[in-house]
PDB file of C-alpha atoms in Angstrom:
ATOM      1  CA  MET A   1      15.577 -11.850 -96.797  1.00 86.00           C
ATOM      2  CA  THR A   2      19.021 -13.279 -97.662  1.00 91.00           C
ATOM      3  CA  GLU A   3      20.522 -15.881 -96.033  1.00 89.00           C
ATOM      4  CA  GLN A   4      23.193 -13.462 -94.637  1.00 91.00           C
ATOM      5  CA  GLN A   5      20.202 -11.255 -93.391  1.00 92.00           C
ATOM      6  CA  LYS A   6      18.495 -14.288 -91.878  1.00 90.00           C
ATOM      7  CA  LYS A   7      21.636 -15.351 -89.928  1.00 89.00           C
ATOM      8  CA  THR A   8      22.299 -11.886 -88.604  1.00 93.00           C
ATOM      9  CA  LYS A   9      18.508 -11.603 -87.551  1.00 93.00           C
ATOM     10  CA  SER A  10      18.695 -15.114 -85.801  1.00 92.00           C
ATOM     11  CA  LYS A  11      21.863 -14.115 -83.954  1.00 91.00           C
ATOM     12  CA  PHE A  12      20.080 -10.866 -82.702  1.00 95.00           C
ATOM     13  CA  LEU A  13      17.244 -12.973 -81.464  1.00 94.00           C
ATOM     14  CA  SER A  14      19.349 -15.486 -80.086  1.00 92.00           C
ATOM     15  CA  TYR A  15      21.438 -12.629 -78.008  1.00 93.00           C
ATOM     16  CA  ILE A  16      18.165 -10.827 -76.780  1.00 95.00           C
ATOM     17  CA  LEU A  17      16.086 -13.986 -75.871  1.00 94.00           C
ATOM     18  CA  ARG A  18      18.990 -16.216 -74.426  1.00 89.00           C
ATOM     19  CA  HIS A  19      21.430 -13.740 -72.784  1.00 91.00           C
ATOM     20  CA  ASP A  20      20.480 -10.026 -72.509  1.00 93.00           C
ATOM     21  CA  PRO A  21      16.955  -8.867 -73.188  1.00 95.00           C
ATOM     22  CA  ALA A  22      17.662  -5.827 -70.998  1.00 94.00           C
ATOM     23  CA  SER A  23      20.039  -4.442 -73.762  1.00 95.00           C
ATOM     24  CA  ILE A  24      16.804  -3.602 -75.811  1.00 95.00           C
ATOM     25  CA  GLY A  25      14.671  -2.971 -72.579  1.00 95.00           C
ATOM     26  CA  LEU A  26      12.704  -6.245 -72.918  1.00 95.00           C
ATOM     27  CA  GLU A  27      11.630  -8.154 -70.098  1.00 93.00           C
ATOM     28  CA  LEU A  28      11.016 -12.144 -70.347  1.00 92.00           C
ATOM     29  CA  ASP A  29       8.820 -13.855 -67.973  1.00 91.00           C
ATOM     30  CA  SER A  30      10.099 -16.580 -65.624  1.00 86.00           C
ATOM     31  CA  GLN A  31       9.801 -19.204 -68.661  1.00 86.00           C
ATOM     32  CA  GLY A  32      11.627 -17.196 -70.944  1.00 89.00           C
ATOM     33  CA  TRP A  33       8.767 -15.924 -73.137  1.00 93.00           C
ATOM     34  CA  ALA A  34       8.615 -12.270 -74.510  1.00 95.00           C
ATOM     35  CA  ASP A  35       5.920 -10.413 -76.004  1.00 96.00           C
ATOM     36  CA  VAL A  36       6.262 -10.250 -79.824  1.00 96.00           C
ATOM     37  CA  ASN A  37       4.766  -6.661 -80.004  1.00 95.00           C
ATOM     38  CA  VAL A  38       7.148  -5.422 -77.229  1.00 96.00           C
ATOM     39  CA  LEU A  39      10.051  -7.177 -78.723  1.00 96.00           C
ATOM     40  CA  LEU A  40       9.508  -5.941 -82.281  1.00 95.00           C
ATOM     41  CA  GLN A  41       8.729  -2.172 -80.947  1.00 95.00           C
ATOM     42  CA  LYS A  42      12.026  -2.305 -78.740  1.00 94.00           C
ATOM     43  CA  ALA A  43      13.992  -3.867 -81.503  1.00 93.00           C
ATOM     44  CA  GLY A  44      13.312  -0.939 -83.713  1.00 88.00           C
ATOM     45  CA  LYS A  45      13.948  -1.605 -87.393  1.00 89.00           C
ATOM     46  CA  LYS A  46      16.316  -4.861 -86.642  1.00 92.00           C
ATOM     47  CA  ILE A  47      13.697  -7.243 -87.344  1.00 94.00           C
ATOM     48  CA  THR A  48      10.006  -7.532 -88.474  1.00 93.00           C
ATOM     49  CA  PHE A  49       7.274  -9.892 -87.503  1.00 94.00           C
ATOM     50  CA  ASP A  50       7.359 -11.552 -90.975  1.00 94.00           C
ATOM     51  CA  GLU A  51      11.209 -11.987 -90.569  1.00 94.00           C
ATOM     52  CA  MET A  52      10.886 -13.392 -87.020  1.00 93.00           C
ATOM     53  CA  GLN A  53       8.329 -15.848 -88.073  1.00 93.00           C
ATOM     54  CA  GLU A  54      10.527 -17.070 -91.054  1.00 93.00           C
ATOM     55  CA  ILE A  55      13.356 -17.525 -88.940  1.00 93.00           C
ATOM     56  CA  VAL A  56      11.293 -19.496 -86.396  1.00 92.00           C
ATOM     57  CA  ALA A  57       9.842 -21.549 -89.083  1.00 90.00           C
ATOM     58  CA  THR A  58      13.100 -22.229 -91.024  1.00 88.00           C
ATOM     59  CA  CYS A  59      15.974 -22.239 -88.506  1.00 78.00           C
ATOM     60  CA  GLU A  60      17.561 -25.562 -88.775  1.00 74.00           C
ATOM     61  CA  LYS A  61      18.343 -25.951 -85.214  1.00 74.00           C
ATOM     62  CA  GLN A  62      14.817 -24.899 -84.079  1.00 80.00           C
ATOM     63  CA  ARG A  63      16.213 -22.170 -81.768  1.00 85.00           C
ATOM     64  CA  PHE A  64      12.906 -20.451 -81.108  1.00 92.00           C
ATOM     65  CA  SER A  65       9.346 -21.130 -80.396  1.00 89.00           C
ATOM     66  CA  LEU A  66       6.222 -19.010 -80.882  1.00 92.00           C
ATOM     67  CA  ASP A  67       3.246 -19.794 -78.868  1.00 91.00           C
ATOM     68  CA  THR A  68       0.039 -21.000 -80.620  1.00 90.00           C
ATOM     69  CA  THR A  69      -1.187 -17.599 -81.044  1.00 93.00           C
ATOM     70  CA  ASN A  70       2.023 -15.833 -82.213  1.00 91.00           C
ATOM     71  CA  ASN A  71       1.917 -13.563 -79.467  1.00 94.00           C
ATOM     72  CA  ARG A  72       4.875 -14.779 -77.421  1.00 94.00           C
ATOM     73  CA  ILE A  73       8.426 -16.128 -78.324  1.00 95.00           C
ATOM     74  CA  ARG A  74      11.179 -17.570 -76.604  1.00 92.00           C
ATOM     75  CA  ALA A  75      14.514 -19.447 -77.226  1.00 91.00           C
ATOM     76  CA  ASN A  76      14.256 -23.096 -76.692  1.00 84.00           C
ATOM     77  CA  GLN A  77      17.517 -23.600 -74.654  1.00 78.00           C
ATOM     78  CA  GLY A  78      21.062 -22.070 -74.450  1.00 77.00           C
ATOM     79  CA  HIS A  79      20.191 -19.328 -71.854  1.00 79.00           C
ATOM     80  CA  SER A  80      22.983 -17.691 -69.753  1.00 79.00           C
ATOM     81  CA  ILE A  81      20.110 -15.787 -67.886  1.00 81.00           C
ATOM     82  CA  SER A  82      17.835 -17.417 -65.295  1.00 77.00           C
ATOM     83  CA  VAL A  83      14.599 -18.892 -67.087  1.00 76.00           C
ATOM     84  CA  GLU A  84      12.612 -22.161 -66.109  1.00 77.00           C
ATOM     85  CA  LEU A  85      11.817 -23.922 -69.513  1.00 76.00           C
ATOM     86  CA  GLY A  86       9.601 -26.386 -67.503  1.00 79.00           C
ATOM     87  CA  LEU A  87      11.409 -29.283 -68.963  1.00 82.00           C
ATOM     88  CA  GLN A  88      10.879 -32.856 -67.235  1.00 90.00           C
ATOM     89  CA  PRO A  89      13.577 -35.265 -66.580  1.00 94.00           C
ATOM     90  CA  GLN A  90      13.535 -38.081 -69.440  1.00 95.00           C
ATOM     91  CA  GLU A  91      15.383 -41.264 -70.215  1.00 97.00           C
ATOM     92  CA  PRO A  92      18.046 -40.408 -72.758  1.00 98.00           C
ATOM     93  CA  PRO A  93      19.333 -42.652 -75.724  1.00 97.00           C
ATOM     94  CA  GLU A  94      22.062 -44.782 -74.873  1.00 98.00           C
ATOM     95  CA  PHE A  95      24.391 -42.482 -76.661  1.00 98.00           C
ATOM     96  CA  LEU A  96      24.279 -38.766 -77.294  1.00 97.00           C
ATOM     97  CA  TYR A  97      27.248 -36.631 -79.046  1.00 96.00           C
ATOM     98  CA  HIS A  98      28.850 -33.503 -78.156  1.00 94.00           C
ATOM     99  CA  GLY A  99      30.660 -31.179 -80.649  1.00 92.00           C
ATOM    100  CA  THR A 100      33.321 -28.727 -79.641  1.00 91.00           C
ATOM    101  CA  ALA A 101      36.345 -27.258 -80.887  1.00 88.00           C
ATOM    102  CA  SER A 102      39.371 -29.817 -80.902  1.00 88.00           C
ATOM    103  CA  ARG A 103      41.299 -27.212 -79.050  1.00 90.00           C
ATOM    104  CA  THR A 104      39.186 -27.805 -75.893  1.00 89.00           C
ATOM    105  CA  ILE A 105      39.866 -31.552 -75.770  1.00 91.00           C
ATOM    106  CA  GLN A 106      42.553 -31.611 -73.283  1.00 93.00           C
ATOM    107  CA  LEU A 107      40.677 -29.467 -70.829  1.00 92.00           C
ATOM    108  CA  ILE A 108      37.707 -31.707 -71.300  1.00 93.00           C
ATOM    109  CA  LYS A 109      39.950 -34.885 -70.662  1.00 94.00           C
ATOM    110  CA  THR A 110      40.737 -33.286 -67.418  1.00 94.00           C
ATOM    111  CA  ASP A 111      37.496 -31.968 -66.267  1.00 93.00           C
ATOM    112  CA  GLY A 112      34.876 -33.355 -68.432  1.00 95.00           C
ATOM    113  CA  LEU A 113      32.063 -31.260 -69.837  1.00 93.00           C
ATOM    114  CA  LYS A 114      30.734 -28.528 -67.914  1.00 91.00           C
ATOM    115  CA  LYS A 115      27.840 -26.066 -68.629  1.00 84.00           C
ATOM    116  CA  MET A 116      30.041 -23.046 -68.320  1.00 80.00           C
ATOM    117  CA  SER A 117      27.856 -20.005 -68.242  1.00 72.00           C
ATOM    118  CA  ARG A 118      24.901 -21.793 -69.558  1.00 75.00           C
ATOM    119  CA  HIS A 119      22.475 -23.754 -67.687  1.00 77.00           C
ATOM    120  CA  HIS A 120      23.171 -27.067 -69.109  1.00 86.00           C
ATOM    121  CA  VAL A 121      25.680 -29.019 -71.213  1.00 92.00           C
ATOM    122  CA  HIS A 122      24.124 -29.536 -74.930  1.00 89.00           C
ATOM    123  CA  LEU A 123      24.117 -32.708 -76.347  1.00 95.00           C
ATOM    124  CA  SER A 124      22.920 -33.739 -79.768  1.00 94.00           C
ATOM    125  CA  LEU A 125      21.229 -37.055 -81.087  1.00 94.00           C
ATOM    126  CA  ASP A 126      23.473 -37.505 -84.047  1.00 93.00           C
ATOM    127  CA  LYS A 127      27.179 -36.902 -85.029  1.00 93.00           C
ATOM    128  CA  GLU A 128      26.013 -34.871 -87.803  1.00 91.00           C
ATOM    129  CA  MET A 129      24.515 -32.092 -85.607  1.00 88.00           C
ATOM    130  CA  ALA A 130      27.231 -32.297 -83.161  1.00 90.00           C
ATOM    131  CA  THR A 131      29.845 -31.727 -86.237  1.00 89.00           C
ATOM    132  CA  LYS A 132      27.779 -28.688 -86.943  1.00 87.00           C
ATOM    133  CA  VAL A 133      27.949 -27.441 -83.564  1.00 84.00           C
ATOM    134  CA  GLY A 134      31.490 -28.087 -83.118  1.00 85.00           C
ATOM    135  CA  ALA A 135      32.394 -26.437 -86.287  1.00 87.00           C
ATOM    136  CA  ARG A 136      30.983 -23.183 -85.102  1.00 82.00           C
ATOM    137  CA  HIS A 137      34.081 -22.858 -82.484  1.00 78.00           C
ATOM    138  CA  GLY A 138      36.833 -24.015 -84.826  1.00 83.00           C
ATOM    139  CA  PHE A 139      38.164 -27.611 -86.183  1.00 88.00           C
ATOM    140  CA  PRO A 140      35.223 -29.677 -84.736  1.00 90.00           C
ATOM    141  CA  ALA A 141      35.757 -32.736 -82.404  1.00 91.00           C
ATOM    142  CA  ILE A 142      33.056 -34.808 -81.620  1.00 93.00           C
ATOM    143  CA  LEU A 143      32.731 -36.855 -78.518  1.00 95.00           C
ATOM    144  CA  THR A 144      30.310 -39.785 -77.654  1.00 97.00           C
ATOM    145  CA  ILE A 145      28.619 -39.548 -74.603  1.00 98.00           C
ATOM    146  CA  ARG A 146      27.355 -42.654 -72.624  1.00 98.00           C
ATOM    147  CA  SER A 147      24.327 -41.075 -71.667  1.00 98.00           C
ATOM    148  CA  GLY A 148      22.435 -44.233 -70.864  1.00 97.00           C
ATOM    149  CA  GLN A 149      24.834 -45.247 -68.397  1.00 98.00           C
ATOM    150  CA  MET A 150      24.963 -41.853 -66.705  1.00 97.00           C
ATOM    151  CA  HIS A 151      21.269 -41.940 -66.484  1.00 98.00           C
ATOM    152  CA  ARG A 152      21.513 -45.425 -64.878  1.00 97.00           C
ATOM    153  CA  ASP A 153      23.886 -43.757 -62.331  1.00 97.00           C
ATOM    154  CA  GLY A 154      21.327 -40.977 -61.470  1.00 97.00           C
ATOM    155  CA  TYR A 155      22.260 -38.110 -63.687  1.00 97.00           C
ATOM    156  CA  LEU A 156      19.364 -36.197 -64.949  1.00 95.00           C
ATOM    157  CA  PHE A 157      18.649 -35.403 -68.672  1.00 97.00           C
ATOM    158  CA  TYR A 158      16.225 -33.073 -70.321  1.00 93.00           C
ATOM    159  CA  CYS A 159      15.203 -32.719 -74.058  1.00 93.00           C
ATOM    160  CA  SER A 160      14.374 -29.160 -75.140  1.00 85.00           C
ATOM    161  CA  ASP A 161      11.543 -28.478 -77.684  1.00 79.00           C
ATOM    162  CA  ASN A 162      14.168 -28.552 -80.310  1.00 79.00           C
ATOM    163  CA  ASN A 163      15.416 -31.839 -79.538  1.00 87.00           C
ATOM    164  CA  VAL A 164      18.630 -30.738 -77.761  1.00 88.00           C
ATOM    165  CA  TRP A 165      19.419 -32.917 -74.841  1.00 95.00           C
ATOM    166  CA  LEU A 166      20.608 -31.394 -71.711  1.00 92.00           C
ATOM    167  CA  THR A 167      22.429 -32.282 -68.549  1.00 95.00           C
ATOM    168  CA  ASP A 168      24.223 -30.239 -65.852  1.00 92.00           C
ATOM    169  CA  ALA A 169      27.703 -32.046 -66.674  1.00 95.00           C
ATOM    170  CA  VAL A 170      29.344 -34.901 -68.111  1.00 97.00           C
ATOM    171  CA  PRO A 171      31.972 -36.412 -66.089  1.00 98.00           C
ATOM    172  CA  VAL A 172      35.150 -37.761 -68.002  1.00 96.00           C
ATOM    173  CA  LYS A 173      34.376 -41.507 -67.279  1.00 97.00           C
ATOM    174  CA  TYR A 174      31.312 -40.974 -69.539  1.00 98.00           C
ATOM    175  CA  ILE A 175      33.003 -39.634 -72.621  1.00 97.00           C
ATOM    176  CA  GLU A 176      34.216 -41.873 -75.367  1.00 94.00           C
ATOM    177  CA  TRP A 177      37.175 -40.296 -77.333  1.00 83.00           C
ATOM    178  CA  ALA A 178      37.094 -40.674 -81.280  1.00 66.00           C
TER     179      ALA A 178
END
């Protein structure tokens, strides 16, 4: 599978497992898991089991998880549909980072970071990953989030299976501007 094919198939899995399983007639359980055989059957020739395994194993952002039997798959975070990932609140590091397009900075300076159509705001452990995330949306802007202070002030944080930190919102007062 070429890198372009892998990217296309990964985007397909993201769309199906995070946003619209019904578009191929797939149902997820309450925790976002899909039966692998059903997914592959409903996906037709868009993806094979071996391609799916390769994507799960090699995706830099570790967007997906297979269960220990390789019978179920789910997205680790980023859902716009209702799922319960079973994440428990955790104490975050003192600082986390958020990558966004530079064109959104003025709005963020007014409203802070909001989850928009997703379940949470996504935060990265390091500036490198935040830069990659921000670059997907245009020229990247990296924000430093005072997550430790937010946590001490009562905000909840969760860490997904692929080490993306999640919170409901980030008020402006916790954002450091570069």
